[in-house]
Short mmCIF file of C-alpha atoms in Angstrom, two decimals:
data_model
loop_
_atom_site.label_atom_id
_atom_site.label_comp_id
_atom_site.label_asym_id
_atom_site.label_seq_id
_atom_site.Cartn_x
_atom_site.Cartn_y
_atom_site.Cartn_z
CA MET A 21 -6.72 9.08 -12.37
CA VAL A 22 -5.01 6.11 -14.19
CA LYS A 23 -6.37 2.98 -12.66
CA ARG A 24 -3.63 0.51 -13.68
CA ILE A 25 -0.04 0.42 -15.12
CA ARG A 26 2.02 -2.52 -16.24
CA GLU A 27 5.65 -2.26 -16.67
CA LYS A 28 7.91 -5.31 -17.02
CA SER A 29 6.98 -7.61 -14.05
CA ILE A 30 5.29 -4.92 -12.08
CA PHE A 31 1.56 -4.14 -11.97
CA LEU A 32 0.45 -0.79 -10.37
CA VAL A 33 -3.09 -0.38 -9.24
CA HIS A 34 -4.77 2.06 -6.76
CA ALA A 35 -7.02 -0.56 -5.16
CA THR A 36 -6.69 -4.30 -6.02
CA PRO A 37 -5.52 -6.50 -9.04
CA LEU A 38 -9.05 -7.99 -9.02
CA GLU A 39 -10.92 -4.80 -9.70
CA PRO A 40 -8.46 -1.94 -10.22
CA GLU A 41 -11.43 0.50 -11.14
CA GLU A 42 -13.23 -0.27 -7.89
CA TRP A 43 -12.50 0.80 -4.35
CA HIS A 44 -11.98 -2.49 -2.57
CA TYR A 45 -9.35 -3.36 0.02
CA ILE A 46 -7.04 -6.21 0.70
CA PHE A 47 -7.14 -6.64 4.55
CA THR A 48 -7.55 -10.35 5.07
CA TYR A 49 -5.96 -13.61 4.02
CA PHE A 50 -8.97 -14.48 1.76
CA GLU A 51 -9.00 -11.15 0.06
CA ALA A 52 -5.22 -11.67 -0.61
CA LYS A 53 -5.73 -15.22 -1.81
CA LYS A 54 -8.56 -14.09 -4.17
CA ASN A 55 -6.55 -11.13 -5.61
CA PHE A 56 -3.30 -13.25 -6.31
CA ARG A 57 -5.42 -15.19 -8.84
CA TYR A 58 -5.82 -11.98 -10.78
CA LEU A 59 -2.32 -10.77 -10.52
CA PRO A 60 -0.86 -10.79 -14.03
CA ASP A 61 2.75 -10.21 -12.91
CA ARG A 62 5.12 -11.03 -10.07
CA PHE A 63 4.75 -7.75 -8.19
CA CYS A 64 1.73 -5.56 -7.68
CA PHE A 65 1.84 -2.22 -5.82
CA ILE A 66 -1.36 -0.86 -4.33
CA GLY A 67 -2.25 2.02 -1.96
CA HIS A 68 -5.97 2.47 -1.52
CA SER A 69 -6.14 1.25 2.11
CA HIS A 70 -3.18 3.50 3.11
CA VAL A 71 -1.96 0.65 5.36
CA PRO A 72 1.55 -0.48 4.49
CA VAL A 73 1.99 -4.22 4.14
CA ILE A 74 3.89 -6.83 2.07
CA ILE A 75 1.90 -9.79 1.07
CA GLU A 76 3.80 -12.93 -0.38
CA GLU A 77 2.32 -15.88 -2.09
CA ALA A 78 4.51 -19.01 -2.38
CA PRO A 79 4.19 -21.36 -5.36
CA ASP A 80 2.12 -23.82 -3.10
CA GLY A 81 -0.42 -21.00 -2.47
CA GLU A 82 0.78 -20.21 1.08
CA ILE A 83 0.29 -16.55 1.94
CA ARG A 84 2.56 -14.62 4.36
CA SER A 85 2.47 -10.94 5.32
CA TYR A 86 5.21 -8.66 6.49
CA ARG A 87 4.85 -5.24 8.17
CA GLN A 88 8.20 -3.68 7.25
CA LYS A 89 10.70 -5.73 5.17
CA ALA A 90 10.67 -8.79 2.94
CA GLU A 91 13.36 -10.58 0.85
CA PHE A 92 12.17 -11.87 -2.46
CA HIS A 93 12.14 -15.47 -3.23
CA ASP A 94 12.05 -17.01 -6.69
CA GLU A 95 8.75 -18.11 -8.13
CA HIS A 96 6.93 -16.10 -5.23
CA ARG A 97 4.60 -13.23 -5.91
CA TYR A 98 3.98 -10.11 -3.98
CA ILE A 99 1.35 -7.47 -3.35
CA ILE A 100 2.84 -4.37 -1.70
CA ASN A 101 0.98 -1.58 -0.11
CA VAL A 102 3.45 1.21 0.33
CA GLY A 103 1.21 3.18 2.66
CA SER A 104 0.76 6.92 2.56
CA VAL A 105 2.47 10.24 2.48
CA GLY A 106 -0.31 11.84 4.26
CA GLN A 107 -3.65 10.33 5.33
CA PRO A 108 -2.27 7.23 6.83
CA ARG A 109 -4.75 4.57 8.29
CA ASP A 110 -2.53 2.37 10.41
CA GLU A 111 -2.43 4.49 13.61
CA ASP A 112 1.07 5.92 12.67
CA PRO A 113 1.00 9.54 11.52
CA ASP A 114 4.48 9.27 9.99
CA ALA A 115 4.76 9.34 6.25
CA ALA A 116 5.41 5.84 4.54
CA TYR A 117 7.16 4.88 1.39
CA ALA A 118 8.87 1.80 0.03
CA ILE A 119 12.47 0.91 -1.17
CA PHE A 120 12.01 -1.75 -3.92
CA ASP A 121 14.96 -3.49 -5.71
CA GLU A 122 15.52 -7.04 -7.14
CA LYS A 123 16.48 -8.42 -3.73
CA GLY A 124 13.50 -7.21 -1.57
CA VAL A 125 11.37 -4.35 -0.42
CA GLU A 126 11.42 -2.23 2.69
CA ILE A 127 8.78 0.05 4.10
CA ILE A 128 10.20 3.13 5.55
CA ARG A 129 8.39 5.53 7.99
CA VAL A 130 9.57 9.13 8.37
CA PRO A 131 8.06 12.02 10.47
CA TYR A 132 6.89 15.12 8.85
CA ASP A 133 5.35 18.39 9.99
CA VAL A 134 1.86 17.30 10.60
CA LYS A 135 0.76 20.60 12.21
CA ARG A 136 2.02 22.71 9.17
CA THR A 137 0.22 20.26 6.82
CA GLN A 138 -2.99 20.60 8.88
CA ARG A 139 -2.77 24.45 8.65
CA LYS A 140 -2.50 24.19 4.84
CA MET A 141 -5.40 21.84 4.65
CA LEU A 142 -7.51 24.22 6.74
CA GLU A 143 -6.52 27.19 4.60
CA ALA A 144 -7.54 25.11 1.53
CA GLY A 145 -10.88 24.51 3.02
CA LEU A 146 -10.65 20.69 3.35
CA PRO A 147 -13.00 18.93 5.70
CA ASP A 148 -12.14 18.72 9.43
CA TYR A 149 -12.14 14.90 9.56
CA LEU A 150 -9.25 14.76 6.87
CA ILE A 151 -7.38 17.41 8.96
CA ASN A 152 -7.85 15.74 12.31
CA ARG A 153 -7.12 12.18 11.21
CA LEU A 154 -3.40 13.21 10.28
CA SER A 155 -2.61 13.53 14.07
CA TYR A 156 -3.78 9.94 14.77
CA GLY A 157 -2.94 8.19 11.51
CA ARG A 158 -6.38 6.73 10.87
#
């Protein structure tokens, strides 16, 4: 799996800007603050935690987070976790994705056929804990 991609003003990593090759999370203010120091671009998309969130850093270092939608501000930087299509971890079994443009970002949730997906996972021989967690989103 590719661990990082840089394209224009966007940095894509699986886990964190600080250590893209490791499996760390950004759950707290302090983790966000630390990771913004290593963000080489204005925008970073992550996904490892499977918990959708938009984290904003203002030029003065103030950190804010948004659960669903954020408008972009000049000179601000953003770490965006788009969530997961399958295997969510935020107690919402719906699939999550993000719509991103020059004005802002919005995280969208959509239901999908969890039971069908669970049947396919069972047929593929995947572990029960992965199959069961789809129902609960954690």
